[in-house]
Structure formats: structure tokens, C-alpha cells
Short mmCIF file of C-alpha atoms in Angstrom, two decimals:
data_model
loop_
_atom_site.label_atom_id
_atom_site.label_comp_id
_atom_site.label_asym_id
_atom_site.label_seq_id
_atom_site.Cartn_x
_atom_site.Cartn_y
_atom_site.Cartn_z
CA UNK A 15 -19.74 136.28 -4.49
CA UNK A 16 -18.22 138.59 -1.58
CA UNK A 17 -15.75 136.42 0.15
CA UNK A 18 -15.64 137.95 3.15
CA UNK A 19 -19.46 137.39 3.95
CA UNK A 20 -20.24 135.79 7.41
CA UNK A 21 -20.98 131.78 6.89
CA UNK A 22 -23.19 130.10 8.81
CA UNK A 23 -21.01 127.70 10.93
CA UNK A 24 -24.07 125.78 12.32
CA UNK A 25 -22.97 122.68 10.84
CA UNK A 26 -25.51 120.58 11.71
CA UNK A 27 -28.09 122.91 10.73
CA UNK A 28 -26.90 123.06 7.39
CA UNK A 29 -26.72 119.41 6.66
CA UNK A 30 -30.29 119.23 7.70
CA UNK A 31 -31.40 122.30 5.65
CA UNK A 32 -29.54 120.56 2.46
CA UNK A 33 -30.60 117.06 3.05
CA UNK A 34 -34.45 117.51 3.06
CA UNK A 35 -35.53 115.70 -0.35
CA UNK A 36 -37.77 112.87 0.96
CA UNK A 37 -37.17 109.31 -0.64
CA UNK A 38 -37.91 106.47 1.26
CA UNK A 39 -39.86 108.53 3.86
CA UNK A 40 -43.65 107.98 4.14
CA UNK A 41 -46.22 108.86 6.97
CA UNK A 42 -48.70 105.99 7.47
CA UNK A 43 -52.05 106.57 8.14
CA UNK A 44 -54.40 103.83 9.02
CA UNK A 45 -54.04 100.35 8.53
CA UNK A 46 -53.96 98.15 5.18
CA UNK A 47 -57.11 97.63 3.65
CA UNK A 48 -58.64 94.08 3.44
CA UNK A 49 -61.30 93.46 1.16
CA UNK A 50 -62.49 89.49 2.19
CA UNK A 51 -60.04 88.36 4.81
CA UNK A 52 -58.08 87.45 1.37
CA UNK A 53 -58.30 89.81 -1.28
CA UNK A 54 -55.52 92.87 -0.86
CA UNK A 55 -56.35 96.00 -2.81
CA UNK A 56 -53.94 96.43 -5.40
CA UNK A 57 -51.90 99.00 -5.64
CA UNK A 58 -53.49 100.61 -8.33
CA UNK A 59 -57.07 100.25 -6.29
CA UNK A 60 -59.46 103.51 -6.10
CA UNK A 61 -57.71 105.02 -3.35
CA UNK A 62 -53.69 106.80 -3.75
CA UNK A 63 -51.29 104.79 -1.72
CA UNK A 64 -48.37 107.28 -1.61
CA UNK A 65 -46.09 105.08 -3.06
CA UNK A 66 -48.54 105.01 -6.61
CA UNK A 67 -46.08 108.02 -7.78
CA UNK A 68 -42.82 105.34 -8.13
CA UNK A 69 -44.81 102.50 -8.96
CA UNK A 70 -46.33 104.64 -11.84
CA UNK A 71 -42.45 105.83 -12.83
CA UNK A 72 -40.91 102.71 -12.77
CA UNK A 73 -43.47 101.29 -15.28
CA UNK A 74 -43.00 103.90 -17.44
CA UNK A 75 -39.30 102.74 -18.34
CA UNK A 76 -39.12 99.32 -17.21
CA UNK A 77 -41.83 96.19 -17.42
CA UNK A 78 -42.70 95.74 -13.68
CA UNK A 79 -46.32 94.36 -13.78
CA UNK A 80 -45.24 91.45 -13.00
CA UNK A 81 -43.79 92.53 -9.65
CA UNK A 82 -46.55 95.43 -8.49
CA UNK A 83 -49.81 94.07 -10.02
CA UNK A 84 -52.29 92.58 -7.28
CA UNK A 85 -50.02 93.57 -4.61
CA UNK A 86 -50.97 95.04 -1.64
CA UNK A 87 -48.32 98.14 -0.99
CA UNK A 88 -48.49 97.52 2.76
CA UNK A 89 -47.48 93.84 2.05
CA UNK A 90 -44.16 92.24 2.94
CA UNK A 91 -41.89 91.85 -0.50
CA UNK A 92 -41.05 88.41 -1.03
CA UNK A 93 -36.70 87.59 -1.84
CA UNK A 94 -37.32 86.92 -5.43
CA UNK A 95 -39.50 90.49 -6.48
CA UNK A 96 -36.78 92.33 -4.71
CA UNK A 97 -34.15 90.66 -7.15
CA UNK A 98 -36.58 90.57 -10.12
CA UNK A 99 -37.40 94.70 -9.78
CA UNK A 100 -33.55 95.23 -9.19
CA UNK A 101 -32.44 93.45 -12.21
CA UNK A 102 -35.02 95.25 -14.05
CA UNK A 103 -34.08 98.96 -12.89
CA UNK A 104 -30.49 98.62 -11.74
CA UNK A 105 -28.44 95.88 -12.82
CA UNK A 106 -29.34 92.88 -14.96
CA UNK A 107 -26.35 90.68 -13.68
CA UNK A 108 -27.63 91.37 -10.23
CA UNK A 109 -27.94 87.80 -8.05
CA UNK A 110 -27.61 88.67 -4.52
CA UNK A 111 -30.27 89.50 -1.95
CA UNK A 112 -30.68 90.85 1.28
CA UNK A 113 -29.65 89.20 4.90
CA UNK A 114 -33.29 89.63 5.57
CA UNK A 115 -36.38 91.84 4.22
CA UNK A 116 -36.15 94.07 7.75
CA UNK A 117 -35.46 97.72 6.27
CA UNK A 118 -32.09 97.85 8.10
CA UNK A 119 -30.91 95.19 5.88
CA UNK A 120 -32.55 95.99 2.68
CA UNK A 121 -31.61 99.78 2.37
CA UNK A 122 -27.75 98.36 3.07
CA UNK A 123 -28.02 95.75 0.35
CA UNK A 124 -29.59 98.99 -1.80
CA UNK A 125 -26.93 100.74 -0.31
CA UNK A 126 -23.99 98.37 -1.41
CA UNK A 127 -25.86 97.87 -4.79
CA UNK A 128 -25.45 101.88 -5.46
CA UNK A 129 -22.11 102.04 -4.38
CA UNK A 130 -20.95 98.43 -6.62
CA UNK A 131 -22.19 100.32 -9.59
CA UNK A 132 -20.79 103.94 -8.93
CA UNK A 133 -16.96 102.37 -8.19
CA UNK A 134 -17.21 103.67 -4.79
CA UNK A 135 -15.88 101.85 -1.19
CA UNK A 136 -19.10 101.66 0.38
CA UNK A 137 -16.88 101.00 3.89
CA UNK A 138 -15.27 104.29 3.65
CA UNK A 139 -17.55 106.48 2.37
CA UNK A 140 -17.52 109.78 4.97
CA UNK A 141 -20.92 110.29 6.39
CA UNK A 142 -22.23 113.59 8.67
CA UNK A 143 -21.78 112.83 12.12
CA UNK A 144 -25.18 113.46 13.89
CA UNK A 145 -28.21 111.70 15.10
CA UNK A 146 -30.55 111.03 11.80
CA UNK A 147 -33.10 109.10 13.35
CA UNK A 148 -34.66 108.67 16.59
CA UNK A 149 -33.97 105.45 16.91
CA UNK A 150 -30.67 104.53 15.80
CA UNK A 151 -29.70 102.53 18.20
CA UNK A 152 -31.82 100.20 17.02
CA UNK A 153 -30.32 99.55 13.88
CA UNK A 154 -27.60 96.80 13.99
CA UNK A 155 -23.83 98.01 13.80
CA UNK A 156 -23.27 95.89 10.62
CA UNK A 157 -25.55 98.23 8.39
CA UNK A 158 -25.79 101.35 10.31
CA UNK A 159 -22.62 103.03 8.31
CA UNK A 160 -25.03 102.00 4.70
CA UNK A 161 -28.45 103.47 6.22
CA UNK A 162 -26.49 106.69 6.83
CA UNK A 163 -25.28 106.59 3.10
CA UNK A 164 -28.50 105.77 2.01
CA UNK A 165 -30.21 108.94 3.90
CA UNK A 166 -26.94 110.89 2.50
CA UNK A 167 -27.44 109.92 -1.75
CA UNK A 168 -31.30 110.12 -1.04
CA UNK A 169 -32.07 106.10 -1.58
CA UNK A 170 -34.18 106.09 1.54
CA UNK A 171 -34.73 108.33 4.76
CA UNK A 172 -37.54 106.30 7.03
CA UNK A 173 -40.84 106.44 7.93
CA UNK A 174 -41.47 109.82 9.02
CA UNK A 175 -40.84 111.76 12.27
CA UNK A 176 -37.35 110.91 11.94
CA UNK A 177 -37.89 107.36 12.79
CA UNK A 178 -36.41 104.37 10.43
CA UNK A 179 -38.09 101.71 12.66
CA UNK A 180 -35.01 99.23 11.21
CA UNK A 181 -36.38 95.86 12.12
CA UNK A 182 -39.72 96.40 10.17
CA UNK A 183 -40.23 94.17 7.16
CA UNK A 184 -39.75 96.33 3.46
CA UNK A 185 -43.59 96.48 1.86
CA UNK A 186 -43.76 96.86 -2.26
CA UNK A 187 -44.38 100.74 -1.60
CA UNK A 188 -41.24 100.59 -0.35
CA UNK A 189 -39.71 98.60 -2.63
CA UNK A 190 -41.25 100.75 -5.08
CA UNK A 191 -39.54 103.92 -3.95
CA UNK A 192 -35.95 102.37 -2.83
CA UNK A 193 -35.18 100.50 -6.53
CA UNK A 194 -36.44 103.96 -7.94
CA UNK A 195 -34.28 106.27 -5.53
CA UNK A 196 -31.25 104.14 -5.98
CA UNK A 197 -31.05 103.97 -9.59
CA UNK A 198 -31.21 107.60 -9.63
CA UNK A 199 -28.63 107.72 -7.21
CA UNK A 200 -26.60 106.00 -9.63
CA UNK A 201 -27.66 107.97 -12.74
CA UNK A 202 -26.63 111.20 -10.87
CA UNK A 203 -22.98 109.75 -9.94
CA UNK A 204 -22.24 108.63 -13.24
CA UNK A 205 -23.14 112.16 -14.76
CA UNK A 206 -20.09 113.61 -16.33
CA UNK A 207 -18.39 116.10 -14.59
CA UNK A 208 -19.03 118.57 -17.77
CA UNK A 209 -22.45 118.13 -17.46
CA UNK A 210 -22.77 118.30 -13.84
CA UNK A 211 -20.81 121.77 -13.75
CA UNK A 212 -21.51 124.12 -16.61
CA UNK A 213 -19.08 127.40 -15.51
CA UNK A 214 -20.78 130.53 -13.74
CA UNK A 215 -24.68 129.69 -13.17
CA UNK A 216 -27.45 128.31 -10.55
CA UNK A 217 -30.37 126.43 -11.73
CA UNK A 218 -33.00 125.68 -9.79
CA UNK A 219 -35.17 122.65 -10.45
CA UNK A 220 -38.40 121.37 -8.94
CA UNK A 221 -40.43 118.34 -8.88
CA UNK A 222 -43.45 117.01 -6.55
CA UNK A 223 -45.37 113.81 -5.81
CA UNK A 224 -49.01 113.18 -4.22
CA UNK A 225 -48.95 111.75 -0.94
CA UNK A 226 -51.71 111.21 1.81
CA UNK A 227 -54.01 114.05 -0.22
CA UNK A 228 -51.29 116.75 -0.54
CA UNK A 229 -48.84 117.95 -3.18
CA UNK A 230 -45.42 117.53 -1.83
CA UNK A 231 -43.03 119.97 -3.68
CA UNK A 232 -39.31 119.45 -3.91
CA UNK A 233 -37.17 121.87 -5.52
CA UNK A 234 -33.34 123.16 -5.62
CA UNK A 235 -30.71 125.58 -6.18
CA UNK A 236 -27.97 123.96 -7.85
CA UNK A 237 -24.11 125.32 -8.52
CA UNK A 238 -22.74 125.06 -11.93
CA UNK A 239 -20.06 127.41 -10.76
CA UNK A 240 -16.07 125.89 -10.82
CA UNK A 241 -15.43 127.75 -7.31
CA UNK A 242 -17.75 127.53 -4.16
CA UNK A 243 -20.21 130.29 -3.84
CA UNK A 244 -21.41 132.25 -0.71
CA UNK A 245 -25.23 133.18 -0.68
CA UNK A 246 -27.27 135.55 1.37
CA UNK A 247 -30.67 135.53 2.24
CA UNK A 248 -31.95 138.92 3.76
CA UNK A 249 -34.77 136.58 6.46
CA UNK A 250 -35.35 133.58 7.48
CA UNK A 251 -37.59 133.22 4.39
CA UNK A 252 -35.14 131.61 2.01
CA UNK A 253 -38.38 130.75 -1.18
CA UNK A 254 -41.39 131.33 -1.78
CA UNK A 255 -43.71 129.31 -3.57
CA UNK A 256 -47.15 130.33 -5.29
CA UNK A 257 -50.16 128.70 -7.06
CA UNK A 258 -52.12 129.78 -9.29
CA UNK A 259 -55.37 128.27 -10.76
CA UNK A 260 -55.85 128.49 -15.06
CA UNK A 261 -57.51 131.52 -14.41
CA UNK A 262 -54.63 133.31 -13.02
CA UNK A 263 -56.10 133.17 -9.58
CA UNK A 264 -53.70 132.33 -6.78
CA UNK A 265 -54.78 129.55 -4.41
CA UNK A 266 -51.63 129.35 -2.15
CA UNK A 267 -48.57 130.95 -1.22
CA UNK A 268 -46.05 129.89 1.20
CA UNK A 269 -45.48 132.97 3.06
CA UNK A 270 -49.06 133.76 3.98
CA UNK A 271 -49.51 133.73 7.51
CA UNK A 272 -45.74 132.96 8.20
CA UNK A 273 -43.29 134.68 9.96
CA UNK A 274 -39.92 134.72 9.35
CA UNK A 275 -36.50 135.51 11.56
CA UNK A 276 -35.17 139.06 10.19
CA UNK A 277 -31.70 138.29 10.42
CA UNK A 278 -29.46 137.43 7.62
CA UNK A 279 -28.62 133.93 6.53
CA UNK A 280 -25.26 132.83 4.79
CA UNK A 281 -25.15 130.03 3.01
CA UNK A 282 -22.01 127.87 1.20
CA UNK A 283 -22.57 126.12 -1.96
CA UNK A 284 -19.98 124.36 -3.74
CA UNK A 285 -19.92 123.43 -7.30
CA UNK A 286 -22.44 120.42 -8.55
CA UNK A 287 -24.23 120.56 -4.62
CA UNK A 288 -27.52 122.07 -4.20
CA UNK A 289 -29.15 123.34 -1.94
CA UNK A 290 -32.74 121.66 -1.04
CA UNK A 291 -35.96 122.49 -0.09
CA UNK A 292 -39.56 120.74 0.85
CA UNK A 293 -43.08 122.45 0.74
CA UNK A 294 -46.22 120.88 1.38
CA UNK A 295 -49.56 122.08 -0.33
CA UNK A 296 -53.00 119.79 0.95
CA UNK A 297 -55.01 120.93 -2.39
CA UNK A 298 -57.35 123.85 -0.70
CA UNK A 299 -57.10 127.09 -1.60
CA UNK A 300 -57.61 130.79 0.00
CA UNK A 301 -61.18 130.36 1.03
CA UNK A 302 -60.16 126.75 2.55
CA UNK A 303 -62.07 124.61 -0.37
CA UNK A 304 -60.24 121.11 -1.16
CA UNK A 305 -59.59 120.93 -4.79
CA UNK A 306 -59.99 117.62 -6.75
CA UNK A 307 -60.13 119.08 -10.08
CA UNK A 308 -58.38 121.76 -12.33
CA UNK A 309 -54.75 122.47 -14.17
CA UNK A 310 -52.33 124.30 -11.57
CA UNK A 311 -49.83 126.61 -12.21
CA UNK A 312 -46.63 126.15 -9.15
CA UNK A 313 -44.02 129.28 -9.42
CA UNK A 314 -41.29 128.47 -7.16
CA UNK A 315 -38.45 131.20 -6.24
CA UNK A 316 -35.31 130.99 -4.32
CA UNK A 317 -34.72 134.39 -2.37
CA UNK A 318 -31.57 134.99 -2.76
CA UNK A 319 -30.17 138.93 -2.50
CA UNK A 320 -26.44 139.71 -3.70
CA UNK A 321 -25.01 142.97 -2.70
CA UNK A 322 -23.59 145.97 -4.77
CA UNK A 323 -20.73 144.91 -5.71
CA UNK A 324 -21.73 141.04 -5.73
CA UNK A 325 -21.97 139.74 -9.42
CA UNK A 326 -25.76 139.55 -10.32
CA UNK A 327 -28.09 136.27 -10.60
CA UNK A 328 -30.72 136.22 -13.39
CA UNK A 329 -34.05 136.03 -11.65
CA UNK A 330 -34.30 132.75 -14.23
CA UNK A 331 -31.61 131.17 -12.40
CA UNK A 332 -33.41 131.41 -8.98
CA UNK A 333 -36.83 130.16 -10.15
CA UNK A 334 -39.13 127.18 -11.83
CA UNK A 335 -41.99 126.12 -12.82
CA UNK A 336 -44.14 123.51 -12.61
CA UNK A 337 -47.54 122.16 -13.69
CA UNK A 338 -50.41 119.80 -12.26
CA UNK A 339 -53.13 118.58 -13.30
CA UNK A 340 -55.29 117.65 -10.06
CA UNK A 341 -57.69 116.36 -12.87
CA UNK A 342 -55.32 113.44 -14.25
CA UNK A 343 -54.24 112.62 -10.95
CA UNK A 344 -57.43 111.49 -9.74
CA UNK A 345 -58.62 109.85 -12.87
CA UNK A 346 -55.39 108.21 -12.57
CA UNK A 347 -56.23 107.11 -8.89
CA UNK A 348 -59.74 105.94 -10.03
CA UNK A 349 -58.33 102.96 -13.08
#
């Protein structure tokens, strides 16, 4: 890429642009549900908590029944399922525990926990210097330096609205997403280097979870390159994102009814980062039906534009695709 190509020096802007995968994040709506004054729904109950996505994951690979079954996900974790589901998914030796279950002091013994098994100094780790929630002054000195780490390797990044609301107590949901988060936190550290950087290519990757009735996409450009890279994107329109139904129909696209900033955007990318990306779908399509049924087809491209004498990026580098089935997903929601 053209060295001499004008970088975007906005450096808060660009942390926030490349830091947007959500993790522990979550917008609650409503209160928990009660059936009897005594009997919680579980979590696998007829409605989708938005935490069923991790829940489901984690007992894919690991036996965590005993943990999630007949909980409510709104519930306060108890001392001894936090240890139990961490020694499951993270480390089997594992026999500490929190100060406390308030999220301030869970996501820094998560925090810690990620950093024991990746060899790192959790102390002096650098972190970005700017305001990531709303309320950080709440958060007590001794674990504000791990939250910020946390929000950094994507093991948790609040409730939504840029709030962490640190003295809360940590429900399952929670629990459910943080022990998943973190161990892929520490899966992606301990990648070899030779995987992590394969010489002269971007991939882009995409994945997406269900959450309060919509499809929430995340996707990324990733460097395999040995060098850092300089990108350009001719608007403020940096992907687009389509859906088709199995009939080739398309039901959304990003850019419809958008408008976009004509200048040019720069962006740096150095080799093994990504850049990230969010995109919300809530299940209608053009003529503003909800859809509760059907197989999906998501095409998600990165925008990038190289000049003449730039070297050239296969279009299959720049885009993905994925599939859902809005008719599993509720069955799924129904057992």
C-alpha cells in the first residue's frame, strides 16, 4: 500500500472504530420473569434471553448443565458456579474467586485469570487512554486498570450505552458470556505467530448472535501481512452488508436509506490486528414484515478501494459469508 497516503490521526476515533465487537455488553429490557413468587424461568424457557447464544456454546464443548440448568439468567451467580464454569472452560487447577460477585470485581478476577494463562503482567499491560464508560468513576481504583483490559481483549464491555454499572452483582447470562469471552481471549493469544500472520493477505471473517429479536452481525478485516498496511475507503461507508432470502430475494441492505460523508478515510492496520465492525438486522425485511421463519443468506463486504499503482486485493479477501436459519433459532428458543 501507498505509503505516503494521509492517516487518520483521530486517535480516539480509531480505537473506537476497531474496538466495537460486543462481549459482555447486553441491553436489558424489562424485568426478570417470575413464574410463582418461586419458580425462575430457566434459561432455556420459551422466550431468548440474549445470553442463550453462550450458554448454548459453552455446552457444546464443555458439560455445564450443572451450572446453567434451572437458572434464572437475571439471577445473581453464586462463588462456587463461578469457580465450577471456570474450571470447566479455562483452567482446571483454577481455586481462586472473586473479592465479590459486583461486575467490577468479577471481570478483574476474569481479567487476571486471562492474563495468568497468556504469561502476561496484567499490572503493566498498556491500555488506550480515554473515557470507556460513562461511569468510570464509579469503578474502584483497584480493578479499574483490569476492566479496561477486559474491554481491550473483548472479555467484557458493560451493559450497554456505554455504561458498566460496576457495583451490580454478575447474573449467569453474564457469567455465561465472560467464561466464554475469556477463554477465547486466551485461545487467540496463544495462537502461533505463523498462524496468526500468513505473508501478504486480508481475511475477513464474520459471525452474529440473536439478541432482544435482532441478528447482531460482527465481522472483520484482518492483516496477515508482515508490514503494516494503509487502507482507503472512498466515503464514510466503509461495508456493506446484504440479505438475501432462499429465493434470492434481498430483505436488507445496510446502505439503504443511509447517507454517508464523501470524504476519504485512511485507515492503519498492522499485521495480526483487524479492523472491526457491528451491524444490527431486527428480522423484517423491505416491505417491513418480521420474519420468524426461513434460511438466510448474509453477504458481508469491506469497501476498501486501492489506487493505480496500489497492489490489488482479491474481492475474496474483502468479503464473507454467512448463513441463518431463523427456523432453528426459534425451535431452538421453544425446547
Amino acid at each position: 500500500m501507498r505509503s505516503n497516503l494521509l492517516k487518520n490521526t483521530i486517535i480516539a476515533g480509531v480505537l473506537c472504530t476497531a474496538l466495537t465487537i460486543p462481549a459482555f455488553a447486553h441491553e436489558m429490557k424489562g424485568q426478570s420473569i417470575l413464574l410463582d413468587d418461586k419458580e425462575v424461568i430457566p434459561i432455556s424457557a420459551e422466550f431468548q434471553h440474549w445470553s442463550e447464544t453462550y450458554v448454548d456454546q459453552l455446552s457444546q464443548r464443555y458439560d455445564t448443565e450443572a451450572i446453567f440448568k434451572d437458572k434464572n439468567p437475571d439471577g445473581t451467580i453464586t462463588v462456587q458456579d463461578f469457580q465450577n464454569l471456570v474450571k470447566l472452560v479455562i483452567d482446571k487447577e483454577y481455586g481462586g474467586e472473586p473479592d465479590s460477585l459486583a461486575r467490577e470485581a468479577v471481570v478483574h478476577e476474569f481479567a487476571r485469570i486471562w492474563a495468568e494463562k497468556t504469561g502476561k503482567d496484567l499490572d503493566n499491560i498498556a491500555v488506550i487512554k480515554m473515557l470507556i464508560y460513562s461511569d468510570t468513576d464509579q469503578i474502584d481504583a483497584k480493578y479499574n486498570h483490569s476492566v479496561t483490559v477486559a474491554y481491550m481483549r473483548n472479555i467484557a464491555r458493560g451493559v450497554g450505552g456505554r455504561v458498566f454499572n460496576p457495583k451490580a452483582e454478575v447474573t449467569y447470562g453474564e457469567l455465561a458470556a465472560l467464561a466464554f469471552n475469556t477463554n477465547n481471549a486466551v485461545e487467540n493469544e496463544l495462537k502461533p505467530e505463523v498462524q496468526a500472520i500468513a505473508k501478504g493477505r486480508f481475511e475477513t471473517k464474520g459471525s452474529y448472535e440473536i439478541k432482544d429479536g435482532e441478528v447482531v452481525l460482527n465481522f472483520e478485516l484482518m492483516s496477515h501481512y508482515t508490514e503494516a498496511q494503509e487502507l482507503m475507503f472512498s466515503s464514510g461507508q466503509q461495508f456493506e452488508v446484504t440479505i438475501t432470502d432462499e429465493q434470492g430475494e434481498e430483505v436488507y441492505r445496510y446502505s439503504d436509506n443511509r447517507f454517508f460523508t464523501m470524504a476519504l478515510v485512511h485507515k492503519s492496520i498492522h499485521p495480526g490486528e483487524a479492523l472491526t465492525w457491528q451491524d444490527d438486522w431486527d428480522m423484517t425485511n423491505k416491505e417491513g414484515e418480521k420474519l420468524t421463519s426461513g434460511k438466510y443468506k448474509v453477504e458481508i463486504r469491506i469497501m476498501v478501494v486501492t489506487e493505480e499503482d496500489d497492489e490489488i486485493i482479491q474481492e475474496s479477501e474483502l468479503k464473507t459469508v454467512l448463513n441463518i436459519d431463523l427456523s432453528s433459532i426459534q425451535q431452538r428458543s421453544m425446547e
